[in-house]
Amino acid sequence: MKFTICIIILILNIGIINAQEEFNFSAYILNEATMAAVEFGTIVYVTQDSSFVEGVTSDFNGFFQFKNLPDPNALLIIKHINYCDTILKLTELRSNEQKSILLRLKEFELDEVIIKEKRTLSRNSLSKIEFVVTDNIKNESVLATDVIDKIPIAYVDFNNNIWINGSSKVLVQVNGINMPDAILTNQISPNRIKKIEVITSLPAKYANKDYTAIVNIIADRSGIKGGSLNCKISPLNNFYDINPGVNYTIKNHSFYSIYKYYYRNYEELSKINYTNDSINTALELLTYPRKEMDNEFFYGYFYEGNQNFVFGIDGYTSLYKENFQTKLKEEEYTDFSKFKESFDTYNFQSYFKKQDSTFMLDVNLNWNLKSLSDRNILDYEQSEENRTGKVNKAGGWVDISKNYKQLITSLGFEYYRIEASEMYESLSTATLSQEYNEDRFSSYLDMSLENENRGFSIGLNLYYYNRKFQDSNLQIEDAYWSPTFSYIEKINSKNVLKLSISSNLQNPTLWNMISMPVVINPMMTYSGNPFLKPEIERSISLKHSYSHKRTYLEFGSFFRIMENSIQQNFVYSDSNTVLLTNSNIDKTYEYGFSQTTNFSISSWWKIKLYSEIYQQEFPENKPDYETKHIAWNTTISSYWTLSPKLFVGLRYAYNSSLLMHKGLYKPYNTSLFMARYKISKSINFSLMIIQPFSNFQTNTYVENGYYQIEKNNQIKVRTLVFSLYVNLSKNSNKQSNKLYYNEDKKY
């Protein structure tokens, strides 16, 4: 009888235990002062009598989660080697909608903490891919662009332009603030970079900005005093870059001033063949000297009261000049033209950003002035052309974001007013002038929801423009809707699946639209088209990525529709010359596959490979030319760290021919070799060979049933460049908390 009673009591107790409420709980651990995520925090779940139940560790975003907790009145104990211990009641946390736990830094300084596990260097989330900047990466890098170049889906060319997935339309940010120019990237010391975020599925906010990716550098900008000097000089006297900069930070105030001198003088050779039923004409043009010179000045002020409040002013001045002398080869080279151009640019922006864990307000006001002056002396017909122009652009945007638990909502609007004018004078024609005004307005809404394993985002952008040419009383207005969507599924800690639908709008430039004639060569004259519409790319892609230790693999498929694609159009005139202009093609299509591979053969040898293969379709090429064409491109990079002081890199990028309106276009291939030696902690010397493989040339072929034009254009950029980088910056902070990561550490 007693045994039966015990069994009944035991069964009742089990039923009572199972009947107790079980619940899930998740939260983020943040730095109390900076609101930055706290990684590797230990969170222990204990009952009211201090009995241990379960423990977890916060991830790279400070996120942690418990599942199926039995006691809602239990305690959480949070520990971290850099922060004060914190004990909280779970009931209090459950009532906090934001689920953010703030930790206070310990008052003493930790000189070094070494973590010896393996580490995955990249992490996927819905909004971005995060790349960890380890100590090894910092030690191998001289410039911030060297760090970016080690990202699997990125590469940096010899002019320090950043490319993501084969596109150079990249917006660079620092701590979420837009940089006025990508050149400022290298004013950030690699030692100050914590991580780099790459966004390839852009929200609707950027649908009308002609960007295909965003690179956001998360860096420590406090306590900088000093400057840097970066010089690149070619003994062949055709390549110079001189880039000194000064940065100074006192308390919360930062100032910077940077100068860049840019000089190129390459020889250019053009061969043109024009054929129709009665004429076969061949031209050979040599342009040398072909001087490009730019004096650029960057200056600004930055105030950061804390991570929640940022204010800044940036200024930029560019004084660009060209001096091209072209000779026409008949029996021998004779003078054809002397072309001189000056292009002055002035840009100023002010920005204000306030944010906390649940709200963000971002305001930006900017003004841009560009003035153009061209002088073209046509020796072959004893005439002269002069062209002057001015573009004044002013506007800004307001962006508001709000977090509701795991739901993030962002909305905003943007407005710009553009006023432009151009005047054309020639000895053979009357003076021509045009004035142009345009109003551009866009508004957008983005929403995203993400948890530990999956998430999605959806957005919509409305873009409207009203364009008016004063002299012809021509007025054009139109509006476009651009939807965006992304879905991400984390299969496990190594594999991620991502579906994206995106839109990208590119406005025609003023020089594409103003119909002033410009003589290119004895056979061709260029004129703009005021009726050009914005070019819109709408795409859908599905990608699978794998990330483990130092290996990153990504495979994807895509389908792209280009609406109003801006294409070159050749029109034959009665004077036996060809008029080159631009026109919109209704729709073109591209669909294919892409892959990214990044792996280490050994600890000192790394390889990176990006490739695309796709089919192009131009329905409007009927009936005179082919409508389908297979295109592909690939970029392969190899890096060797031969010693702690010696680094060697080699890159080659190949592009196949591309289908265009009634023709084919073959872009140039690029290659670069670099060897860098670290003389000291702050001085580095590099040797570069630009274009060691293949010629830097393009080929164009166009036909329309009446004539054919073949053009080969080669610029002789192959040269040897010596580079010296000196970093004189110092950190004025007396106290810091350092966490050193081994490159092979795993989450």
XYZ file of C-alpha atoms in Angstrom, residues 105-648:
544
model
C 33.464 48.447 -18.004
C 35.831 47.536 -15.202
C 38.036 50.390 -14.059
C 41.340 48.578 -14.507
C 42.990 48.032 -17.866
C 43.625 44.582 -19.306
C 46.795 44.602 -21.339
C 46.173 41.396 -23.247
C 43.761 38.500 -23.369
C 44.605 35.625 -25.681
C 41.842 33.324 -26.904
C 43.150 30.213 -28.580
C 40.094 28.592 -30.143
C 39.318 28.548 -33.851
C 37.386 31.464 -35.323
C 35.150 31.826 -38.358
C 36.113 35.065 -40.075
C 32.723 35.944 -41.573
C 29.107 35.867 -40.403
C 25.900 36.289 -42.365
C 22.885 38.187 -41.113
C 19.851 39.489 -42.949
C 21.167 43.010 -43.398
C 24.886 42.378 -43.842
C 27.882 40.082 -43.909
C 30.293 40.791 -41.054
C 34.015 40.189 -41.505
C 36.200 39.990 -38.427
C 39.482 41.932 -38.567
C 41.974 39.776 -36.703
C 45.412 40.732 -35.447
C 47.034 38.810 -38.300
C 45.005 40.774 -40.850
C 45.931 44.057 -39.163
C 49.622 43.150 -39.089
C 49.576 42.220 -42.795
C 47.823 45.474 -43.773
C 49.306 48.921 -44.256
C 46.169 50.725 -45.429
C 42.495 50.270 -44.652
C 41.991 49.242 -48.296
C 44.433 46.368 -47.662
C 42.020 45.116 -44.995
C 39.044 45.481 -47.358
C 40.983 43.642 -50.076
C 41.060 40.566 -47.824
C 37.256 40.347 -47.764
C 36.266 37.329 -49.908
C 33.767 39.223 -52.119
C 35.893 42.395 -52.488
C 38.988 43.593 -54.280
C 40.794 46.929 -54.560
C 42.375 48.084 -57.834
C 45.620 50.035 -58.260
C 43.729 53.345 -57.936
C 42.299 52.158 -54.577
C 38.779 51.817 -56.005
C 36.753 49.234 -54.058
C 34.901 46.527 -55.989
C 32.245 44.233 -54.476
C 31.054 41.239 -56.507
C 32.482 42.726 -59.693
C 30.969 46.219 -59.274
C 32.701 49.458 -58.260
C 29.427 51.226 -57.344
C 30.257 50.986 -53.650
C 29.299 53.394 -50.860
C 31.894 53.538 -48.065
C 30.795 54.329 -44.513
C 32.606 54.650 -41.188
C 30.493 53.688 -38.183
C 27.393 54.168 -40.321
C 28.336 57.676 -41.559
C 28.685 58.169 -45.337
C 32.203 59.156 -46.359
C 32.338 62.076 -48.828
C 34.936 60.184 -50.877
C 36.344 56.661 -50.788
C 39.896 58.058 -50.644
C 39.263 58.906 -46.973
C 39.167 55.182 -46.292
C 42.952 55.087 -46.082
C 43.019 57.733 -43.370
C 41.827 55.009 -41.004
C 44.631 52.952 -39.524
C 44.098 49.174 -39.914
C 44.861 48.797 -36.190
C 41.720 50.783 -35.399
C 39.370 48.662 -37.508
C 37.278 46.271 -35.430
C 35.175 44.707 -38.161
C 33.850 45.427 -41.645
C 30.205 45.067 -42.636
C 29.303 44.476 -46.290
C 25.720 45.009 -47.437
C 24.877 43.628 -50.870
C 21.075 43.445 -50.548
C 20.458 47.161 -50.267
C 17.271 48.439 -48.615
C 14.792 50.607 -50.512
C 16.497 53.698 -49.082
C 19.308 53.273 -51.637
C 17.201 52.163 -54.625
C 17.700 55.474 -56.473
C 21.366 56.081 -55.557
C 23.096 53.782 -58.085
C 24.952 51.733 -55.454
C 25.257 47.972 -55.617
C 26.935 47.518 -52.215
C 27.835 49.304 -48.982
C 31.057 48.814 -47.031
C 30.707 49.975 -43.423
C 33.983 50.134 -41.473
C 33.497 49.793 -37.711
C 36.501 51.585 -36.237
C 37.708 53.394 -33.143
C 37.994 57.078 -34.084
C 38.937 58.384 -30.636
C 42.302 59.638 -29.477
C 43.938 60.120 -32.904
C 46.795 62.612 -33.094
C 49.215 62.823 -35.972
C 49.114 62.140 -39.670
C 50.248 60.003 -42.569
C 52.034 60.254 -45.894
C 51.416 57.945 -48.836
C 53.504 58.425 -52.005
C 53.429 56.442 -55.259
C 55.985 57.363 -57.901
C 56.885 55.763 -61.214
C 60.441 56.077 -62.579
C 58.857 56.162 -66.051
C 57.420 59.586 -65.184
C 53.811 58.604 -65.964
C 52.296 57.856 -62.537
C 52.305 59.976 -59.347
C 50.146 59.902 -56.224
C 51.098 62.065 -53.238
C 48.693 61.888 -50.328
C 49.585 63.594 -46.997
C 46.963 63.817 -44.266
C 46.601 65.186 -40.740
C 44.153 63.991 -38.077
C 43.722 65.468 -34.619
C 41.298 64.490 -31.872
C 40.862 66.253 -28.556
C 38.219 64.837 -26.251
C 35.085 64.508 -28.407
C 36.246 66.789 -31.226
C 38.034 65.526 -34.341
C 39.577 67.479 -37.213
C 41.124 66.250 -40.428
C 42.811 67.781 -43.453
C 43.987 65.719 -46.419
C 45.587 66.582 -49.742
C 45.986 64.345 -52.778
C 47.940 65.030 -55.944
C 47.027 62.724 -58.812
C 49.000 62.557 -62.081
C 48.819 60.151 -65.023
C 50.429 60.477 -68.464
C 49.842 57.379 -70.564
C 50.068 56.871 -74.296
C 46.779 56.010 -75.994
C 46.399 54.398 -79.403
C 43.023 54.209 -81.191
C 42.257 52.346 -84.402
C 38.903 52.934 -86.103
C 37.538 51.223 -89.189
C 34.326 52.474 -90.827
C 32.676 50.455 -93.616
C 29.491 50.804 -95.659
C 28.481 49.889 -99.208
C 30.634 52.572 -100.832
C 33.226 53.639 -98.240
C 35.913 51.836 -96.290
C 37.789 54.278 -94.064
C 40.495 53.460 -91.523
C 41.915 55.862 -88.944
C 44.775 55.522 -86.506
C 45.068 58.089 -83.706
C 47.889 58.532 -81.211
C 47.243 60.588 -78.069
C 50.387 61.669 -76.237
C 50.967 63.498 -74.036
C 47.772 62.393 -72.354
C 48.005 64.163 -69.014
C 45.461 63.872 -66.233
C 46.112 65.967 -63.120
C 43.991 66.467 -60.032
C 44.564 68.455 -56.857
C 42.103 67.255 -54.229
C 41.549 68.764 -50.782
C 39.535 67.096 -48.025
C 38.786 68.783 -44.723
C 36.254 68.340 -41.982
C 35.160 68.399 -38.384
C 33.572 65.567 -36.414
C 31.937 65.645 -32.979
C 30.998 62.499 -31.107
C 29.547 63.118 -27.653
C 29.087 59.375 -27.352
C 28.015 56.600 -29.663
C 24.440 57.955 -29.449
C 25.127 61.411 -30.888
C 27.237 62.391 -33.890
C 27.607 65.689 -35.750
C 30.002 66.549 -38.562
C 30.897 68.853 -41.438
C 32.877 67.723 -44.494
C 34.344 69.777 -47.315
C 35.892 68.754 -50.617
C 37.614 70.671 -53.417
C 38.909 69.183 -56.668
C 40.873 71.049 -59.341
C 41.076 68.575 -62.209
C 42.826 69.222 -65.543
C 43.382 67.289 -68.756
C 45.809 67.996 -71.555
C 45.503 65.615 -74.518
C 47.356 66.023 -77.814
C 46.171 63.739 -80.582
C 47.936 63.001 -83.844
C 46.414 61.465 -86.939
C 48.433 58.810 -88.753
C 48.288 59.008 -92.524
C 51.687 58.463 -94.060
C 53.074 59.774 -90.796
C 51.598 61.255 -87.656
C 50.271 64.806 -88.076
C 48.572 67.056 -85.539
C 44.854 66.436 -85.239
C 43.723 68.177 -82.039
C 44.824 69.677 -78.752
C 42.246 69.150 -76.044
C 42.403 70.963 -72.706
C 39.815 70.581 -69.963
C 39.476 71.873 -66.427
C 36.860 70.488 -64.087
C 36.470 72.162 -60.682
C 34.325 70.567 -57.990
C 33.261 71.932 -54.605
C 31.225 69.824 -52.209
C 30.085 70.456 -48.642
C 27.923 68.365 -46.364
C 26.740 68.533 -42.779
C 25.211 65.603 -40.961
C 23.551 64.868 -37.656
C 22.857 61.417 -36.259
C 21.239 60.504 -32.950
C 20.533 56.934 -31.955
C 20.033 54.559 -29.089
C 19.104 50.897 -28.916
C 15.573 51.538 -30.230
C 15.588 54.789 -32.231
C 17.731 56.566 -34.836
C 17.443 59.965 -36.529
C 19.777 60.686 -39.468
C 19.792 64.119 -41.162
C 22.073 65.177 -44.020
C 22.314 68.475 -45.927
C 24.733 68.881 -48.840
C 25.656 71.226 -51.658
C 27.701 70.513 -54.773
C 29.061 72.846 -57.463
C 30.820 71.664 -60.625
C 32.216 73.914 -63.326
C 33.586 72.746 -66.666
C 35.812 74.484 -69.182
C 36.886 72.769 -72.432
C 39.068 74.035 -75.230
C 39.529 71.862 -78.292
C 41.870 73.105 -81.043
C 41.220 71.132 -84.232
C 44.455 71.414 -86.183
C 43.246 69.326 -89.125
C 40.566 71.883 -90.065
C 42.085 75.025 -88.477
C 39.190 75.579 -86.099
C 38.585 75.808 -82.374
C 35.773 74.779 -80.032
C 35.140 76.121 -76.531
C 32.636 74.764 -74.063
C 31.805 75.952 -70.545
C 29.292 74.522 -68.107
C 28.147 74.706 -64.516
C 26.080 72.365 -62.337
C 24.657 73.445 -58.979
C 23.071 70.710 -56.836
C 21.639 71.160 -53.323
C 19.471 69.024 -51.087
C 19.528 66.414 -48.392
C 17.644 63.656 -46.637
C 15.972 62.701 -43.351
C 15.898 59.081 -42.178
C 14.091 57.761 -39.082
C 14.425 54.205 -37.747
C 12.539 52.590 -34.896
C 12.976 49.154 -33.310
C 9.961 47.274 -31.999
C 11.466 44.236 -30.311
C 12.879 42.345 -33.333
C 11.030 44.446 -35.923
C 13.032 47.360 -37.377
C 11.190 50.041 -39.342
C 12.925 52.786 -41.336
C 11.337 55.578 -43.332
C 12.581 58.792 -44.870
C 12.597 61.177 -47.771
C 15.168 62.903 -49.987
C 15.034 66.023 -52.154
C 17.518 67.620 -54.578
C 17.377 70.694 -56.778
C 19.713 70.789 -59.798
C 20.419 73.869 -61.913
C 22.813 73.611 -64.842
C 23.908 75.600 -67.855
C 26.288 75.064 -70.772
C 27.623 77.248 -73.579
C 29.266 76.116 -76.813
C 31.338 78.382 -79.088
C 32.919 77.511 -82.409
C 34.596 79.463 -85.211
C 32.325 77.791 -87.758
C 28.946 77.961 -85.975
C 26.947 80.429 -83.901
C 27.146 80.357 -80.127
C 24.859 77.760 -78.553
C 23.614 77.710 -74.977
C 21.338 75.538 -72.879
C 19.916 75.805 -69.382
C 18.589 72.858 -67.459
C 16.704 72.501 -64.155
C 15.602 69.376 -62.374
C 13.786 68.508 -59.139
C 14.303 65.034 -57.701
C 12.264 63.619 -54.831
C 12.188 60.180 -53.278
C 10.542 58.609 -50.236
C 10.990 55.118 -48.877
C 9.883 52.624 -46.259
C 11.901 49.617 -45.066
C 10.876 46.934 -42.581
C 12.909 43.973 -41.353
C 12.385 41.177 -38.863
C 15.140 38.809 -37.814
C 15.735 36.180 -35.175
C 18.541 33.753 -34.524
C 17.959 31.500 -37.535
C 15.989 33.440 -40.150
C 14.719 36.828 -41.109
C 13.242 38.919 -43.871
C 13.086 42.536 -45.014
C 10.742 44.349 -47.343
C 10.891 47.877 -48.716
C 9.479 50.288 -51.260
C 10.982 53.414 -52.839
C 9.105 56.070 -54.804
C 11.274 58.250 -57.076
C 9.973 61.284 -58.980
C 11.798 63.761 -61.230
C 10.793 66.882 -63.140
C 13.322 67.949 -65.770
C 13.133 71.160 -67.810
C 15.329 72.567 -70.579
C 14.715 76.312 -70.573
C 15.778 77.217 -74.124
C 13.562 74.639 -75.838
C 10.660 74.730 -73.360
C 11.084 70.989 -73.053
C 9.761 69.505 -69.811
C 9.939 65.822 -68.854
C 8.622 64.241 -65.666
C 8.159 60.675 -64.532
C 7.937 58.480 -61.415
C 9.192 54.990 -60.601
C 8.373 52.437 -57.900
C 11.238 50.250 -56.686
C 10.381 47.290 -54.397
C 12.991 45.349 -52.414
C 12.808 42.055 -50.530
C 15.274 39.777 -48.755
C 14.945 36.495 -46.924
C 17.745 34.681 -45.116
C 17.752 31.199 -43.647
C 20.624 30.021 -41.447
C 20.770 26.297 -42.124
C 23.436 25.861 -39.449
C 26.458 27.721 -38.105
C 28.310 27.256 -41.415
C 25.651 27.414 -44.140
C 23.333 30.279 -45.048
C 20.705 30.595 -47.796
C 19.653 34.053 -49.011
C 16.966 35.219 -51.438
C 17.034 38.854 -52.602
C 14.897 41.060 -54.838
C 16.441 44.477 -55.470
C 16.129 47.618 -57.592
C 18.803 50.048 -58.694
C 18.236 53.361 -60.513
C 20.927 55.314 -62.373
C 20.209 58.837 -63.592
C 21.806 60.017 -66.858
C 24.514 62.622 -66.314
C 24.146 66.186 -67.506
C 26.750 65.533 -70.222
C 24.588 62.607 -71.446
C 21.619 64.943 -71.917
C 22.845 68.349 -73.129
C 22.965 68.264 -76.914
C 26.121 70.299 -77.511
C 28.312 68.809 -80.294
C 31.781 67.567 -79.393
C 34.241 66.453 -82.095
C 35.878 63.142 -81.153
C 37.787 62.415 -84.364
C 37.435 63.248 -88.096
C 34.728 60.592 -88.408
C 32.771 61.039 -85.174
C 30.947 63.776 -83.274
C 29.183 63.308 -79.950
C 25.919 64.937 -78.877
C 23.746 64.373 -75.779
C 20.110 63.304 -75.703
C 17.751 65.410 -73.514
C 15.049 62.706 -73.654
C 17.094 60.097 -71.765
C 15.254 58.318 -68.953
C 16.848 56.885 -65.805
C 18.208 53.376 -66.206
C 16.624 50.853 -63.812
C 17.995 47.424 -62.932
C 15.646 44.984 -61.205
C 17.118 41.684 -60.070
C 16.342 38.522 -58.151
C 19.101 36.295 -56.765
C 19.427 33.151 -54.672
C 22.749 32.535 -52.926
C 24.163 29.845 -50.676
C 27.241 30.668 -48.581
C 29.523 28.456 -46.512
C 31.904 29.889 -43.922
C 34.226 27.859 -41.730
C 37.538 28.872 -40.194
C 39.474 30.622 -43.006
C 37.319 29.311 -45.871
C 34.434 31.197 -47.458
C 32.399 29.829 -50.369
C 29.384 31.399 -52.052
C 27.366 30.131 -55.015
C 24.383 31.885 -56.507
C 22.036 32.312 -59.440
C 20.500 35.574 -60.636
C 18.065 37.104 -63.098
C 18.314 40.807 -64.015
C 16.015 43.044 -66.058
C 17.389 46.375 -67.274
C 14.660 48.901 -68.093
C 15.559 51.993 -70.127
C 19.125 50.737 -70.505
C 21.343 53.646 -71.635
C 23.234 52.503 -74.737
C 25.492 54.203 -77.263
C 23.869 54.784 -80.630
C 25.687 55.539 -83.906
C 23.786 57.589 -86.491
C 25.151 58.207 -89.999
C 24.990 61.831 -91.236
C 25.039 63.341 -94.717
C 28.530 64.752 -94.241
C 30.115 61.278 -94.227
C 30.555 61.451 -90.456
C 28.982 59.453 -87.632
C 27.016 61.068 -84.823
C 27.522 59.277 -81.521
C 24.740 59.738 -78.961
C 22.892 57.808 -76.234
C 19.446 56.277 -76.275
C 17.242 54.140 -74.028
C 16.611 50.495 -74.850
C 13.227 49.284 -73.594
C 14.327 46.078 -71.855
C 17.358 43.814 -71.746
C 17.898 40.659 -69.712
C 20.740 38.843 -67.961
C 20.578 35.513 -66.132
C 23.310 33.217 -64.916
C 25.473 32.068 -62.031
C 28.131 33.551 -59.744
C 30.608 32.100 -57.287
C 33.056 33.383 -54.677
C 35.868 31.270 -53.243
C 38.258 32.319 -50.488
C 40.555 29.800 -48.824
C 44.037 29.274 -47.415
C 46.337 26.687 -48.924
C 48.593 27.189 -45.925
C 49.102 29.747 -43.175
C 51.147 31.915 -45.596
C 49.270 31.400 -48.903
C 45.713 32.590 -49.553
C 43.645 32.531 -52.745
C 40.498 34.463 -53.663
C 38.368 33.867 -56.772
C 35.213 35.566 -58.039
C 33.430 34.581 -61.281
C 30.205 35.206 -63.166
C 28.785 33.516 -66.255
C 25.493 34.654 -67.704
C 23.422 35.019 -70.855
C 22.485 38.439 -72.217
C 19.366 39.094 -74.267
C 18.711 42.239 -76.342
C 15.313 41.788 -78.050
C 15.623 45.191 -79.777
C 18.691 44.024 -81.726
C 16.349 42.296 -84.184
C 16.610 41.949 -87.132
C 20.094 43.356 -87.834
C 22.148 41.757 -85.076
C 22.266 38.857 -82.640
C 19.923 39.048 -79.649
C 21.626 36.526 -77.333
C 25.185 36.338 -76.073
C 27.026 34.435 -73.317
C 29.328 36.622 -71.190
C 31.610 35.879 -68.281
C 34.183 37.513 -66.026
C 36.555 36.349 -63.334
C 38.976 37.867 -60.833
C 41.640 35.760 -59.124
C 43.943 36.997 -56.362
C 46.783 35.238 -54.611
C 48.524 36.460 -51.446
C 51.771 35.218 -49.919
C 52.923 36.265 -46.431
C 56.538 35.193 -46.783
C 57.644 36.642 -43.445
C 56.273 38.989 -40.776
C 57.753 41.851 -42.812
C 57.377 40.686 -46.428
C 54.034 40.396 -48.229
C 53.452 39.605 -51.939
